């Protein structure tokens, strides 16, 4: 019933996910599906249900009161009939594990029948791809193979880092290999001779953020460390500071916060206006752990910043924490994407006194919506911050849903924002706004990820990387860049080679990879035809 893993983008893509993926998070663990059995003695025999034999209305009030108490009431049509046995069992397991005893739990078998009696045999699917016109935008394709490794590529986050007077670099986290690296471009020939440099061995990095935490004028890096590859409740999550220690870019690693759950995101900003950087932390956690935290910088000892930790929100499932002054009052706010059963985009509005007012930007009614990533951007060019949102995480349930999509949450000055679906995309994991065709407005590039079992269900007929071209009045023309290869949890866009055109890099997350599997695919933008 609930999203279990971040993107990455933990992804969390994410995505929801990687998701823990602006997956992932998007966001948000990424490739293993955990099965949870009922811990009580009650069981339900797996026998075909006779739909006509069960009166769903007779138990509806009890089911709504129990299953909809702490999140949206699950829609019976959100899963095929065969899936509801496991979904209900898992929901009861979550309730028992939570320690709550205040709700009246209906007989588990009746709840299973309630959902099965209204569920379809199969979920209705939207078209998963479309025939496209002759290409309007030409992209040269290349790929980069990582140095040989005993592990598979597990790229959870990619970040382009332009540098004044220097060749740009791309930072990336790999939570399977367990390190933070950067791709360096040649100034003479950026499209050739790419090199990767190890920055630090970090077991499960989910996010990296360039910053100058000690205000010495040299770029440092803030890293969110999950603490485990697979989802679990633990206290091994950390916030790490990679302090640049010399002009040769060697790093000293300092632990700024530890003893945390799975940390999916950590971003610095001066939230209290005192001239130093604080850190907002998205602690995804898992079932019993997870919060939104603030690390308030209080002093510096021997050149190392010290922080006080406080909890801003007790909900688990935080995938991304993007920073901006949403209400234009001069104080930095932030927006958090929650996965798990919460499935919502929430604004934390800075009141200027260390407190934050919480407003909901978007809330999905389906507790298995599969949120995977967000990006804050003024997509319509009206001067305020909107949100690009993706949902397509399939790692918890392994079911494709007709709701998987790229959405524009339009800021019209009130909460919640206005929802617009830009494109339906099975397995949608990450979406980023950029002006691909250089016509003065923002388009969207989006990528998809799904496990192999779902790829087989679609028989290879789906888009895995798309360009959503914005035309007049925010209309969308969809172009396929890559077809039927959805192995990307992470993605970044930018003019990597300095030719004035937007390029795209996607990172592979492929447990079945061999030695020839590229860690990255780079799509070089050329002039439009």
XYZ file of C-alpha atoms in Angstrom:
529
model
C 0.000 0.000 0.000
C 2.878 2.289 0.688
C 5.992 3.504 -1.087
C 8.986 1.956 0.614
C 12.046 3.200 -1.184
C 13.474 6.625 -2.080
C 15.047 7.831 -5.247
C 17.181 8.608 -5.256
C 16.458 10.339 -7.805
C 17.243 8.432 -3.422
C 16.875 8.476 -5.016
C 15.651 8.046 -3.742
C 15.087 8.794 -8.652
C 14.019 8.595 -7.551
C 12.551 9.002 -7.547
C 10.067 8.158 -5.147
C 13.320 7.498 -4.767
C 15.578 6.930 -5.671
C 11.898 9.031 -6.594
C 14.990 8.043 -3.290
C 14.762 10.483 -7.804
C 14.679 14.675 -8.142
C 14.504 11.063 -7.644
C 14.498 9.600 -5.159
C 14.244 10.785 -5.326
C 13.927 10.203 -5.769
C 14.698 9.436 -3.508
C 14.884 8.239 -3.234
C 17.394 1.198 -1.645
C 16.447 0.868 -5.227
C 16.220 -2.580 -6.846
C 15.007 -5.051 -4.197
C 11.343 -5.493 -3.370
C 10.718 -6.359 0.251
C 7.817 -8.643 1.078
C 6.162 -8.147 4.454
C 4.032 -10.856 5.946
C 1.426 -10.443 8.642
C 2.928 -10.838 12.098
C -0.372 -11.801 13.688
C -1.968 -15.205 13.720
C -4.785 -14.125 11.417
C -4.366 -15.205 7.809
C -6.475 -14.995 4.701
C -6.665 -17.920 2.346
C -5.615 -17.051 -1.213
C -8.735 -18.142 -3.055
C -10.415 -16.453 -6.027
C -13.035 -13.994 -4.865
C -16.585 -14.082 -6.094
C -17.223 -10.360 -6.539
C -20.997 -10.696 -6.432
C -20.850 -12.421 -3.056
C -19.491 -9.455 -1.124
C -21.298 -6.248 -0.225
C -18.552 -3.616 -0.045
C -20.914 -0.931 1.283
C -21.550 -2.920 4.449
C -17.972 -2.451 5.623
C -16.999 0.798 3.852
C -17.239 3.067 6.960
C -14.945 0.770 8.937
C -12.411 0.497 6.108
C -12.381 4.257 5.508
C -11.898 4.940 9.224
C -9.049 2.447 9.514
C -7.214 2.669 6.170
C -7.712 6.411 5.710
C -6.787 7.624 9.179
C -3.185 8.756 8.586
C -3.103 9.041 4.791
C -5.430 9.188 1.824
C -7.981 6.394 1.546
C -6.596 3.872 -0.985
C -8.551 3.668 -4.212
C -9.563 0.038 -4.932
C -8.890 0.645 -8.638
C -5.240 1.617 -7.996
C -4.110 -2.037 -8.011
C -5.271 -5.099 -9.933
C -7.412 -7.526 -7.955
C -4.624 -10.058 -7.445
C -2.431 -7.451 -5.695
C -4.806 -6.486 -2.881
C -4.104 -9.488 -0.669
C -0.465 -8.467 -0.219
C -1.281 -4.750 -0.068
C -3.782 -5.185 2.776
C -1.502 -7.581 4.667
C 1.283 -5.021 4.395
C -0.990 -2.208 5.596
C -1.959 -4.161 8.698
C 1.710 -4.928 9.325
C 2.519 -1.220 9.199
C -0.204 -0.492 11.729
C 0.919 -3.175 14.164
C 4.571 -2.150 13.843
C 3.698 1.497 14.483
C 2.670 0.680 18.057
C -0.692 2.408 17.633
C -3.679 0.838 19.346
C -6.262 3.591 18.951
C -7.971 2.364 15.782
C -10.564 -0.373 15.429
C -9.092 -2.790 12.902
C -11.795 -4.580 10.880
C -11.295 -8.273 10.180
C -8.417 -8.494 7.740
C -10.252 -10.891 5.438
C -13.168 -8.506 5.062
C -10.840 -5.648 4.158
C -9.165 -7.771 1.505
C -12.589 -8.587 0.082
C -13.592 -4.908 0.209
C -10.743 -3.908 -2.087
C -10.819 -7.006 -4.290
C -14.526 -6.689 -4.950
C -14.022 -3.235 -6.491
C -10.652 -3.733 -8.155
C -10.200 -4.368 -11.877
C -8.613 -7.531 -13.183
C -5.907 -5.326 -14.695
C -5.157 -1.624 -14.362
C -6.175 0.350 -17.411
C -3.059 1.730 -19.045
C -2.589 4.905 -20.980
C -0.583 4.760 -24.215
C 3.027 4.206 -23.175
C 4.599 5.711 -26.256
C 3.583 7.522 -29.378
C 4.667 7.875 -32.950
C 6.752 10.986 -33.308
C 7.271 13.267 -36.295
C 10.612 13.675 -38.001
C 13.106 14.828 -35.417
C 13.034 18.551 -34.782
C 16.060 18.337 -32.539
C 19.195 16.377 -33.345
C 21.311 14.898 -30.563
C 24.624 13.129 -30.901
C 24.876 10.187 -28.540
C 27.885 8.927 -26.610
C 28.459 6.869 -23.491
C 31.010 6.535 -20.722
C 32.049 3.173 -19.286
C 33.104 3.260 -15.660
C 36.390 1.636 -14.556
C 35.935 -2.115 -13.933
C 34.169 -2.873 -10.684
C 32.784 -5.846 -8.839
C 29.544 -3.928 -8.367
C 26.831 -2.844 -10.771
C 26.263 0.832 -11.647
C 24.045 2.445 -9.020
C 24.090 6.138 -9.968
C 21.695 7.828 -7.565
C 22.360 11.523 -8.242
C 24.089 13.704 -10.859
C 25.002 17.359 -10.482
C 26.527 19.622 -13.153
C 29.056 22.080 -11.724
C 29.985 24.960 -14.062
C 33.250 26.608 -13.061
C 34.349 30.082 -14.082
C 37.517 29.930 -16.186
C 37.701 26.157 -15.905
C 36.236 23.205 -17.744
C 32.910 22.180 -16.167
C 32.655 19.005 -14.140
C 29.797 16.671 -13.318
C 29.500 15.248 -9.816
C 27.799 11.925 -9.260
C 26.898 9.607 -6.395
C 27.023 5.841 -6.831
C 25.358 4.041 -3.946
C 26.138 0.554 -5.277
C 29.889 1.012 -5.820
C 29.991 3.278 -2.773
C 31.744 6.451 -3.795
C 31.462 10.062 -4.880
C 33.135 10.906 -8.181
C 33.313 13.638 -10.753
C 33.482 13.570 -14.542
C 35.996 16.011 -15.962
C 35.694 17.424 -19.476
C 38.604 18.355 -21.665
C 38.648 22.103 -22.414
C 39.977 21.443 -25.911
C 37.522 18.676 -26.817
C 34.720 18.361 -24.233
C 32.947 15.569 -26.100
C 35.982 13.301 -26.035
C 38.448 12.101 -23.480
C 36.186 12.222 -20.446
C 37.841 11.217 -17.190
C 36.445 10.272 -13.804
C 38.124 11.158 -10.518
C 37.361 9.620 -7.145
C 36.472 12.315 -4.606
C 35.631 10.129 -1.635
C 34.663 6.583 -0.707
C 31.203 6.913 0.838
C 29.191 3.693 1.173
C 25.719 4.907 0.138
C 25.698 8.544 -1.045
C 22.271 9.788 -2.133
C 22.939 13.479 -2.820
C 25.884 15.876 -3.166
C 25.613 19.653 -2.891
C 28.461 22.112 -3.687
C 28.783 24.806 -1.014
C 31.268 26.910 0.942
C 30.373 25.851 4.444
C 33.386 27.452 6.127
C 33.238 30.684 4.048
C 36.873 30.439 2.931
C 36.093 31.056 -0.732
C 36.800 27.448 -1.745
C 34.052 25.086 -2.869
C 33.297 22.225 -0.478
C 30.670 19.495 -0.741
C 27.781 18.387 1.456
C 26.806 14.721 1.133
C 23.675 12.874 2.266
C 24.641 9.341 3.330
C 21.839 6.770 3.430
C 23.662 4.345 5.709
C 22.409 1.257 3.861
C 21.646 0.169 0.337
C 18.464 -1.701 1.192
C 15.601 -0.032 3.059
C 15.655 -0.591 6.800
C 15.257 1.251 10.055
C 18.652 2.063 11.522
C 20.792 4.899 12.871
C 23.602 4.780 10.308
C 22.529 7.754 8.207
C 24.864 10.781 8.187
C 25.387 14.283 6.895
C 28.979 14.606 5.675
C 31.085 17.635 4.805
C 33.900 17.166 2.287
C 36.170 20.102 3.029
C 38.571 21.041 0.266
C 41.954 20.972 1.952
C 44.286 22.220 -0.775
C 44.474 23.639 -4.269
C 44.823 20.044 -5.482
C 41.249 19.327 -4.391
C 41.925 16.684 -1.800
C 39.245 16.415 0.832
C 38.897 16.100 4.567
C 35.688 14.287 5.496
C 33.863 15.603 8.566
C 30.697 14.129 10.056
C 28.265 16.983 10.756
C 25.394 14.781 11.963
C 25.149 11.046 12.578
C 22.946 8.510 14.302
C 20.221 9.295 11.756
C 17.912 7.205 9.630
C 18.449 6.969 5.865
C 19.423 10.510 4.809
C 18.232 11.196 1.257
C 18.967 14.930 0.993
C 20.936 17.666 2.758
C 21.099 21.266 1.522
C 22.742 24.356 2.994
C 21.296 27.868 3.299
C 21.281 30.779 5.760
C 17.773 30.245 7.069
C 18.123 32.475 10.154
C 19.904 35.403 8.509
C 22.935 35.324 10.798
C 25.491 35.091 7.999
C 26.411 31.413 8.235
C 25.001 28.311 6.574
C 22.472 26.024 8.226
C 21.412 22.673 6.727
C 17.958 21.268 6.029
C 17.976 17.470 6.039
C 15.540 15.086 4.385
C 15.756 11.938 6.510
C 13.813 9.434 4.449
C 14.135 6.694 7.056
C 11.877 3.734 6.423
C 8.982 2.400 8.504
C 9.747 3.619 12.028
C 12.376 6.249 11.228
C 12.464 9.388 9.110
C 11.960 13.146 9.673
C 12.668 16.586 8.259
C 15.497 18.107 10.299
C 17.201 21.466 10.622
C 20.863 21.712 11.550
C 21.300 25.219 12.964
C 24.922 26.369 12.817
C 25.781 27.694 16.264
C 29.576 28.000 16.351
C 32.875 27.141 14.684
C 35.538 25.169 16.554
C 38.992 24.750 15.005
C 37.530 25.669 11.651
C 34.753 23.073 11.886
C 31.125 24.285 12.033
C 29.002 22.865 14.849
C 25.252 22.436 14.651
C 22.212 21.996 16.849
C 19.674 19.517 15.481
C 15.931 20.057 15.720
C 12.968 18.261 14.195
C 10.751 20.308 11.876
C 8.453 17.499 10.758
C 8.116 13.958 12.180
C 6.937 12.379 8.922
C 9.140 9.830 7.219
C 9.663 9.542 3.471
C 11.413 12.871 2.673
C 12.971 12.514 -0.781
C 14.001 16.030 -1.820
C 14.354 19.333 0.059
C 14.597 22.211 -2.460
C 15.339 25.740 -1.232
C 13.769 29.017 -2.432
C 11.945 32.093 -1.118
C 8.515 30.780 -2.086
C 6.466 33.639 -0.582
C 8.916 36.429 -1.556
C 9.220 37.784 1.997
C 13.028 37.872 2.037
C 13.441 34.692 4.113
C 14.569 31.438 2.538
C 11.934 28.698 2.607
C 12.181 25.114 1.423
C 9.911 22.573 -0.215
C 9.957 18.870 0.689
C 8.690 15.954 -1.353
C 7.344 13.186 0.870
C 6.971 9.655 -0.413
C 5.871 6.623 1.568
C 2.169 6.834 2.406
C 2.242 10.645 2.646
C 2.758 11.309 -1.109
C 2.763 15.087 -0.884
C 4.702 18.231 -1.751
C 4.969 20.517 1.287
C 6.209 24.102 1.640
C 8.032 25.099 4.842
C 7.622 28.884 4.986
C 10.279 30.640 7.054
C 8.756 32.978 9.646
C 12.106 34.642 10.390
C 12.224 33.525 14.013
C 13.515 30.015 13.526
C 10.014 28.644 12.982
C 8.403 27.405 9.771
C 4.769 27.465 8.751
C 3.720 24.367 6.826
C 1.526 24.565 3.718
C 0.584 21.737 1.368
C 1.396 22.405 -2.285
C 0.093 19.066 -3.551
C -1.263 15.889 -1.968
C -2.035 12.720 -3.889
C -5.043 10.731 -2.734
C -3.338 7.445 -3.574
C -0.925 6.382 -0.763
C 0.987 4.336 -3.352
C 1.224 7.226 -5.828
C 4.958 6.649 -6.342
C 6.384 10.168 -6.003
C 9.949 10.245 -7.288
C 11.201 13.825 -7.625
C 10.610 17.578 -7.669
C 12.303 20.670 -9.063
C 11.484 24.246 -8.062
C 11.383 26.437 -11.147
C 9.404 29.331 -12.623
C 8.195 27.155 -15.464
C 5.604 29.546 -16.872
C 7.772 32.659 -16.541
C 5.345 34.668 -14.395
C 7.879 35.529 -11.683
C 7.060 32.980 -8.974
C 8.245 29.493 -8.125
C 6.332 26.530 -9.498
C 7.090 22.843 -8.956
C 7.873 20.128 -11.483
C 6.814 16.794 -10.007
C 7.238 13.204 -11.155
C 5.565 10.052 -9.928
C 6.489 6.670 -11.332
C 8.243 4.694 -8.629
C 7.401 1.021 -9.159
C 9.884 -0.573 -6.780
C 7.450 -0.994 -3.906
C 4.581 -2.685 -5.729
C 5.872 -3.540 -9.207
C 2.681 -2.298 -10.778
C 2.507 0.294 -13.511
C -0.188 2.886 -12.909
C -2.091 5.086 -15.290
C -1.292 8.042 -13.001
C 2.469 7.917 -13.654
C 3.305 11.305 -15.095
C 5.266 14.532 -15.232
C 3.261 17.313 -13.564
C 3.515 21.077 -13.385
C 2.241 22.397 -10.060
C 1.417 26.007 -10.890
C 1.892 28.683 -8.240
C -1.139 30.982 -8.451
C -0.453 32.653 -5.120
C -2.457 30.286 -2.913
C -2.084 26.790 -1.489
C -2.419 24.172 -2.799
C -0.895 24.874 -6.216
C -2.825 24.075 -9.389
C -2.008 20.672 -10.869
C -1.370 20.202 -14.611
C -0.302 16.920 -16.223
C 2.351 17.688 -18.848
C 2.773 14.077 -19.987
C 1.927 10.601 -18.814
C 5.093 8.517 -18.552
C 5.243 5.000 -17.047
C 8.035 4.836 -14.497
C 8.575 8.613 -14.488
C 11.598 9.209 -12.269
C 13.104 12.642 -12.905
C 12.066 15.813 -14.749
C 14.162 18.946 -15.242
C 13.227 22.247 -16.858
C 15.501 23.706 -19.537
C 15.203 25.605 -22.825
C 16.089 22.764 -25.175
C 15.180 24.572 -28.400
C 16.443 28.021 -27.320
C 13.143 29.720 -28.081
C 12.987 31.647 -24.794
C 10.647 29.449 -22.766
C 11.301 26.416 -20.593
C 10.775 22.892 -21.828
C 11.092 19.698 -19.773
C 13.372 16.681 -20.121
C 12.120 13.583 -18.294
C 13.439 10.075 -17.783
C 11.822 6.821 -16.698
C 12.941 3.825 -14.671
C 11.263 0.476 -14.101
C 12.412 -3.044 -13.202
C 12.789 -5.625 -15.927
C 9.569 -7.478 -15.092
C 7.545 -4.374 -15.958
C 9.528 -3.714 -19.114
C 8.514 -7.165 -20.303
C 4.865 -6.417 -19.571
C 5.052 -3.431 -21.916
C 6.752 -5.516 -24.599
C 9.302 -2.815 -25.269
C 6.740 -0.193 -26.213
C 7.471 2.802 -24.017
C 9.507 5.999 -23.922
C 12.455 6.092 -21.530
C 13.781 9.630 -22.191
C 11.583 12.396 -23.546
C 11.744 16.077 -24.392
C 8.493 17.878 -23.631
C 8.602 20.985 -25.805
C 6.613 23.942 -24.493
C 4.796 25.772 -27.268
C 2.201 28.551 -27.111
C 0.063 28.858 -23.960
C 1.967 26.084 -22.172
C 0.966 23.412 -24.663
C 3.285 20.410 -24.898
C 4.722 18.656 -27.944
C 6.333 15.376 -26.955
C 9.549 14.075 -28.549
C 11.192 10.733 -27.821
C 14.962 10.829 -27.290
C 15.398 7.244 -26.076
C 12.987 4.334 -26.424
C 12.571 1.220 -24.254
C 15.726 1.483 -22.108
C 14.485 2.778 -18.745
C 17.554 2.258 -16.593
C 18.065 5.832 -15.431
C 17.387 6.911 -11.863
C 19.448 10.088 -12.193
C 19.685 12.795 -14.841
C 21.152 16.264 -15.335
C 20.949 18.889 -18.078
C 23.249 21.752 -19.038
C 25.560 23.052 -21.745
C 28.394 20.682 -20.922
C 30.553 21.435 -23.983
C 29.933 25.203 -24.124
C 28.481 25.298 -27.632
C 25.260 27.061 -26.598
C 23.072 23.944 -26.835
C 21.601 21.956 -23.969
C 23.074 18.509 -23.336
C 21.655 15.667 -21.218
C 23.426 13.100 -19.069
C 21.667 10.054 -17.621
C 23.146 7.720 -15.003
C 22.616 3.976 -15.096
C 21.115 1.935 -12.294
C 21.254 -1.636 -13.489
C 21.637 -4.606 -11.180
C 21.974 -6.930 -14.159
C 24.817 -4.940 -15.723
C 27.926 -6.529 -17.194
C 31.380 -5.056 -17.745
C 30.271 -3.287 -20.928
C 27.288 -1.483 -19.372
C 27.816 2.281 -19.561
C 27.607 4.157 -16.292
C 26.460 7.217 -18.244
C 24.835 8.197 -21.479
C 25.486 11.718 -22.732
C 23.208 13.269 -25.309
C 24.959 16.202 -26.977
C 22.658 18.951 -28.185
C 23.207 20.288 -31.687
C 21.575 23.140 -33.552
C 17.931 22.526 -34.500
C 17.298 21.470 -38.101
